[in-house]
GROMACS .gro file of C-alpha atoms in nm:
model
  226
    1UNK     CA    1  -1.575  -2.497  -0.849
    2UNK     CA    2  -1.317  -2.437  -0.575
    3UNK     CA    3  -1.310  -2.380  -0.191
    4UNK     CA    4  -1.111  -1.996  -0.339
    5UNK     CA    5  -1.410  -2.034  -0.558
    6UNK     CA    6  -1.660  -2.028  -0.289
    7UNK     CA    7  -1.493  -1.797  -0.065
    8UNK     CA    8  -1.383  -1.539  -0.286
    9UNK     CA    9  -1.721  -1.511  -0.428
   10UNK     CA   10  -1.879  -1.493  -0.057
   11UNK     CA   11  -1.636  -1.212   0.048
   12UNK     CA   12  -1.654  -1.041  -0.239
   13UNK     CA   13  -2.034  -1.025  -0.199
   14UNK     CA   14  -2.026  -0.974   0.160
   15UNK     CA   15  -2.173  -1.285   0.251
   16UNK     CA   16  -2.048  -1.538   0.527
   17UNK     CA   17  -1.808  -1.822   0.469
   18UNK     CA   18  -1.839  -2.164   0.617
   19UNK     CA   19  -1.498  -2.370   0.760
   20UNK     CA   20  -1.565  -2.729   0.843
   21UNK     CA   21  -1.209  -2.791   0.942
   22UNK     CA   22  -0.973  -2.521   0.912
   23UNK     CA   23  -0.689  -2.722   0.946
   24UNK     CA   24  -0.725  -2.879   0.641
   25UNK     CA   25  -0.430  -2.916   0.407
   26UNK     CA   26  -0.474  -2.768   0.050
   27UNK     CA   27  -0.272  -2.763  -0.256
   28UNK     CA   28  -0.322  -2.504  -0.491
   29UNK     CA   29  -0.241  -2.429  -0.858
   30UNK     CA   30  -0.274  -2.074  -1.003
   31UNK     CA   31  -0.430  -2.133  -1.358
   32UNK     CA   32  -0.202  -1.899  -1.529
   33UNK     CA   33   0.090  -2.151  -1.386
   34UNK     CA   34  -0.054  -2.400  -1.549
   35UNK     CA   35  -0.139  -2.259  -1.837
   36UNK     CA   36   0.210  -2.206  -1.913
   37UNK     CA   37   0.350  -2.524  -1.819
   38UNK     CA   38   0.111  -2.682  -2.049
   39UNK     CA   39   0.189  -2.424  -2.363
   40UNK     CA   40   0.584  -2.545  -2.285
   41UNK     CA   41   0.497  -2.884  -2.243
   42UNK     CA   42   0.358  -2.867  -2.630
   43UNK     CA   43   0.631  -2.680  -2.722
   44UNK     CA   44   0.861  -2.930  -2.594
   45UNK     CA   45   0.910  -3.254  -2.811
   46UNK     CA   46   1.080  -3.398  -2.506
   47UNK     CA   47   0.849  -3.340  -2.237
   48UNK     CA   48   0.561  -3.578  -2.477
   49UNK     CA   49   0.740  -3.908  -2.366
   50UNK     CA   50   0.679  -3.915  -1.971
   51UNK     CA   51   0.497  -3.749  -1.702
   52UNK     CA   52   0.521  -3.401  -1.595
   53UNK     CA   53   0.444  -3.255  -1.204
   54UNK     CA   54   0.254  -2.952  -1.175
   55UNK     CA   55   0.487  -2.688  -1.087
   56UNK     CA   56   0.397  -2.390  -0.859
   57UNK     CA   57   0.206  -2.572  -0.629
   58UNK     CA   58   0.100  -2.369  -0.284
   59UNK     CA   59   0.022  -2.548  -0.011
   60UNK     CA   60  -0.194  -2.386   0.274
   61UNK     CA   61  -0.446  -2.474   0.540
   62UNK     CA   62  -0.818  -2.398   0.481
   63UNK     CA   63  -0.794  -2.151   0.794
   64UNK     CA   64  -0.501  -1.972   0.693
   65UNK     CA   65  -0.699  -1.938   0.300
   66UNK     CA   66  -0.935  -1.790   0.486
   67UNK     CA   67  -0.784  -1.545   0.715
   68UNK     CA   68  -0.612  -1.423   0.390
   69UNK     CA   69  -0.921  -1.397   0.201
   70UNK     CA   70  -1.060  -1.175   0.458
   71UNK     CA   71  -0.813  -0.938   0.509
   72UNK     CA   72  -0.802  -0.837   0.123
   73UNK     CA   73  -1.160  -0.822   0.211
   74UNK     CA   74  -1.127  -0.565   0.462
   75UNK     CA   75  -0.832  -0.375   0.344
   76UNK     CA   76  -1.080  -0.194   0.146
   77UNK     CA   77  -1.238  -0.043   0.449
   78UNK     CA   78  -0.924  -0.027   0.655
   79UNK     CA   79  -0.702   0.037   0.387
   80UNK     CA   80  -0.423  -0.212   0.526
   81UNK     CA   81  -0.281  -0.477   0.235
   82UNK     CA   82  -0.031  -0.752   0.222
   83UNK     CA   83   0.309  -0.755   0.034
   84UNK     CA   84   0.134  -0.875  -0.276
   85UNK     CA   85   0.405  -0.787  -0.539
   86UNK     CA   86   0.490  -1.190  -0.624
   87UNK     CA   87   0.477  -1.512  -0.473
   88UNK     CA   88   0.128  -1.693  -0.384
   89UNK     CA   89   0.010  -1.319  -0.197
   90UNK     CA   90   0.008  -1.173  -0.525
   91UNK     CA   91  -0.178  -1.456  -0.748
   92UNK     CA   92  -0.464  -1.460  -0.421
   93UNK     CA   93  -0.508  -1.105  -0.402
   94UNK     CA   94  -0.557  -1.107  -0.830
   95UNK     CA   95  -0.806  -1.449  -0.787
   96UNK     CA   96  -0.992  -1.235  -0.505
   97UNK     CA   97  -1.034  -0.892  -0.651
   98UNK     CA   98  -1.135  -1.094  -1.012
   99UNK     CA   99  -1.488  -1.169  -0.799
  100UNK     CA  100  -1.593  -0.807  -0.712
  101UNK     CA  101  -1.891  -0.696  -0.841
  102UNK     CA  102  -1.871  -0.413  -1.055
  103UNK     CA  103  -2.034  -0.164  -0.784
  104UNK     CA  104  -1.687  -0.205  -0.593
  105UNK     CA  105  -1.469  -0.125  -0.857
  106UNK     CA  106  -1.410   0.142  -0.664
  107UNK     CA  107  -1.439   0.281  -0.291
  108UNK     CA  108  -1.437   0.607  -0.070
  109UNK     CA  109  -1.178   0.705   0.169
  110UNK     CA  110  -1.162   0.940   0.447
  111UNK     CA  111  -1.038   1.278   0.379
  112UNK     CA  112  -0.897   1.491   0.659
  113UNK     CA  113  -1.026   1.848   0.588
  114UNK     CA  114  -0.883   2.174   0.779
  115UNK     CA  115  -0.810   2.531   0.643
  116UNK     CA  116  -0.469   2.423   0.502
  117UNK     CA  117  -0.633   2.152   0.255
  118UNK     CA  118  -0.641   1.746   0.250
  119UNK     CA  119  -0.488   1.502   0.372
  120UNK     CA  120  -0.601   1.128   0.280
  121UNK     CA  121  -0.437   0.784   0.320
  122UNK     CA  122  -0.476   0.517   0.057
  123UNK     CA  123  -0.274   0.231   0.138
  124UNK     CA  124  -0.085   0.106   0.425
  125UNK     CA  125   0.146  -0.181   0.464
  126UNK     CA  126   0.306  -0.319   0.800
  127UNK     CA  127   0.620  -0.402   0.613
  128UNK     CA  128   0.593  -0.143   0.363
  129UNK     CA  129   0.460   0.183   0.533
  130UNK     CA  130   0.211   0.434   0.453
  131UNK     CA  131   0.114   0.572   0.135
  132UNK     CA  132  -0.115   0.918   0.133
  133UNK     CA  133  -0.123   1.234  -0.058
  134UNK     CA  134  -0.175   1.597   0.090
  135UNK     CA  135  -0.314   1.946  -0.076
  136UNK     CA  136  -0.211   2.304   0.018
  137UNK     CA  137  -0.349   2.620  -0.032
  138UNK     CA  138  -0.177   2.909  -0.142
  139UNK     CA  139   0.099   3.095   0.103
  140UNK     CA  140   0.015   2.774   0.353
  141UNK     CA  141   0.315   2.607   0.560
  142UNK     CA  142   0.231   2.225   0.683
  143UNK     CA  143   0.490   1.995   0.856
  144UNK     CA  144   0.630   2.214   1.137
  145UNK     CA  145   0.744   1.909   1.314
  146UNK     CA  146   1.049   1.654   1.319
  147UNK     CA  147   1.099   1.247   1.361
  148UNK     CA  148   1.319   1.104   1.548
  149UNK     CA  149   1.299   0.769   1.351
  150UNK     CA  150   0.998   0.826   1.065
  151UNK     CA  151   1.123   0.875   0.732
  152UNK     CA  152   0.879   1.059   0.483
  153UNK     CA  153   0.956   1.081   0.116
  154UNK     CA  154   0.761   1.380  -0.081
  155UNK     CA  155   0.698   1.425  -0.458
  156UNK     CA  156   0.508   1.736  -0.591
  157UNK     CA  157   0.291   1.652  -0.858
  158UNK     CA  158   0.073   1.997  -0.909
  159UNK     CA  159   0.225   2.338  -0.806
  160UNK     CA  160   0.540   2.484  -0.630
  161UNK     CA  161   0.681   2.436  -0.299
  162UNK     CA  162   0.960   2.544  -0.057
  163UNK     CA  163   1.069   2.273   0.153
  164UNK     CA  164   1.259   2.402   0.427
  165UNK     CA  165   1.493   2.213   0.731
  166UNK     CA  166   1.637   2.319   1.060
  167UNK     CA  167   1.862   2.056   1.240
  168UNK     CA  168   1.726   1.988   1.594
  169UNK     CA  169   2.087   1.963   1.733
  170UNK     CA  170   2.276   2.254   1.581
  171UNK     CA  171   2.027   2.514   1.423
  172UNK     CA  172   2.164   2.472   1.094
  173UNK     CA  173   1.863   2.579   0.778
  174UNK     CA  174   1.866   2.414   0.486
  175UNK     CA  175   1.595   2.498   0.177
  176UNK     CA  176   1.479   2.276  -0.155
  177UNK     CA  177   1.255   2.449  -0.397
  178UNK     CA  178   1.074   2.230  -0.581
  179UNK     CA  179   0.776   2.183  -0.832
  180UNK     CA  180   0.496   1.995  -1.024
  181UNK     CA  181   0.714   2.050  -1.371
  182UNK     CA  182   1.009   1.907  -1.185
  183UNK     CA  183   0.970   1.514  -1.055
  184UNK     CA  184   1.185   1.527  -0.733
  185UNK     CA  185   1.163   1.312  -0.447
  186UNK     CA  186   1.273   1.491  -0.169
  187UNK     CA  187   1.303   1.291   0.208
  188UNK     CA  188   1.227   1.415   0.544
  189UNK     CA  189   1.616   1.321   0.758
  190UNK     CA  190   1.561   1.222   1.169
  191UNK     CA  191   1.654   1.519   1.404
  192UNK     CA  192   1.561   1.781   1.127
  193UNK     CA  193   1.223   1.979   1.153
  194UNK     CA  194   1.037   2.031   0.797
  195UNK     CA  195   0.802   2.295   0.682
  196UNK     CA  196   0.632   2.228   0.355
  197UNK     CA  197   0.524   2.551   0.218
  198UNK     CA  198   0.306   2.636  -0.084
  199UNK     CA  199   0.514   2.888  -0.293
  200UNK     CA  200   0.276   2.903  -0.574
  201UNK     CA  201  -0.070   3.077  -0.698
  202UNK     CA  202  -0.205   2.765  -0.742
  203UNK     CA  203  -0.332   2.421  -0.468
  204UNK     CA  204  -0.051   2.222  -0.458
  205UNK     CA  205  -0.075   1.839  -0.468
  206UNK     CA  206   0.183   1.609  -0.291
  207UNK     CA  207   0.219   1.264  -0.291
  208UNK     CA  208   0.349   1.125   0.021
  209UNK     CA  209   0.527   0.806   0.167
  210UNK     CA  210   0.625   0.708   0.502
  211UNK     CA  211   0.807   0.399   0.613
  212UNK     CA  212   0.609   0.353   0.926
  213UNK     CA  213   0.148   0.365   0.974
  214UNK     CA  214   0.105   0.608   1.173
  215UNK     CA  215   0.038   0.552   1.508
  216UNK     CA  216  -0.173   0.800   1.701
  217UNK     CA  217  -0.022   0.652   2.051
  218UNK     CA  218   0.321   0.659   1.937
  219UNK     CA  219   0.332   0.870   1.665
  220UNK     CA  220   0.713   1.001   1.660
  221UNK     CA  221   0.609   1.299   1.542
  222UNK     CA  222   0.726   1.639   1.756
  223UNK     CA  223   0.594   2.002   1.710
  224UNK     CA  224   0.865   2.263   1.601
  225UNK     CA  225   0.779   2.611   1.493
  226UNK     CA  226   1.057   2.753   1.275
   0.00000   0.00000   0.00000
């Protein structure tokens, strides 16, 4: 047993967590770490003769453990995450979601519904952005608006779509056609309007990324009708 142990199983299970002194100095070992520097300590005829550290040791505070802890935690209600890609981030986050019950495998997000289709978010990261896909009806334009700063990256993954740009400053129109069948990334540029149109007979499906969470007091985002 563990204080990640203990917490991780209390989060995970929605139950309270207890902090006697959350400045308390840990060091931590992830057991696949040392796992491996045992294996090449065998391995090593050289390494039998004298004493070994443990490598890949993480030091924290209790507090910050637990502030960590409960923002995985919540991120699957508020759908905000930490870089977790390496580093002690990543081998948390893994320890963490190893403790959720099997009823929260998985979990329901928000879908915004209107006569054009869906739009849902999924994941957003402060450092990262904001990841979200979008659906579109038949004959149905979305975008109509430009960003002064926000970037927005676009791959079609079901049906056809007409992606058309007017710059803000001289008029100029610019048009990529693009589809499901052809994997294409194609990026929203500041101080050019985009309308996303659905080409096809069929919903189309977008996947969408943005390098900013979007911010409903500032949201850089500006209505223009083509």
């Amino acid at each position: 047993n563990s204080v990640v142990a203990t917490f991780c199983d209390a989060l995970a299970n929605n139950k309270p967590i207890e902090i006697n002194d959350e400045n308390t100095e840990l060091e931590l070992v992830y057991v696949d770490d040392l796992v491996k520097q045992l294996i090449n300590s065998i391995n090593d005829d050289n390494s039998r003769s004298h004493f070994k550290d443990i490598e890949s040791i993480h030091k924290i505070s209790l507090g910050e453990l637990a502030e960590k802890l409960k923002y995985f935690a919540d991120s699957r209600e508020n759908l905000y995450i930490e870089t977790v890609g390496d580093g002690f981030e990543k081998v948390l986050y893994s320890t963490f979601i190893s403790y959720l019950p099997s009823q929260k495998f998985a979990y329901n997000l928000n879908p915004n519904i209107d006569d054009r289709g869906v739009f849902v978010e999924y994941l957003k990261n402060k450092k990262v952005g904001q990841f979200s896909y979008l659906t579109s009806k038949p004959g149905v334009t979305r975008g109509n608006h430009f960003h002064h700063t926000k970037i927005e990256k676009f791959l079609v993954i079901k049906g056809n779509a007409s992606f058309k740009f007017k710059s803000i400053d001289s008029g100029e129109n610019f048009e990529v056609k693009t589809s499901g069948d052809k994997p294409q990334i194609v990026e929203s540029i500041p101080g050019w309007a985009h309308y996303i149109e659905n080409i096809g007979k069929e919903e189309m499906i977008v996947l969408l990324w943005a390098n900013e969470i979007f911010d409903r007091d500032n949201p850089d985002t500006y209505s223009h009708e083509a």
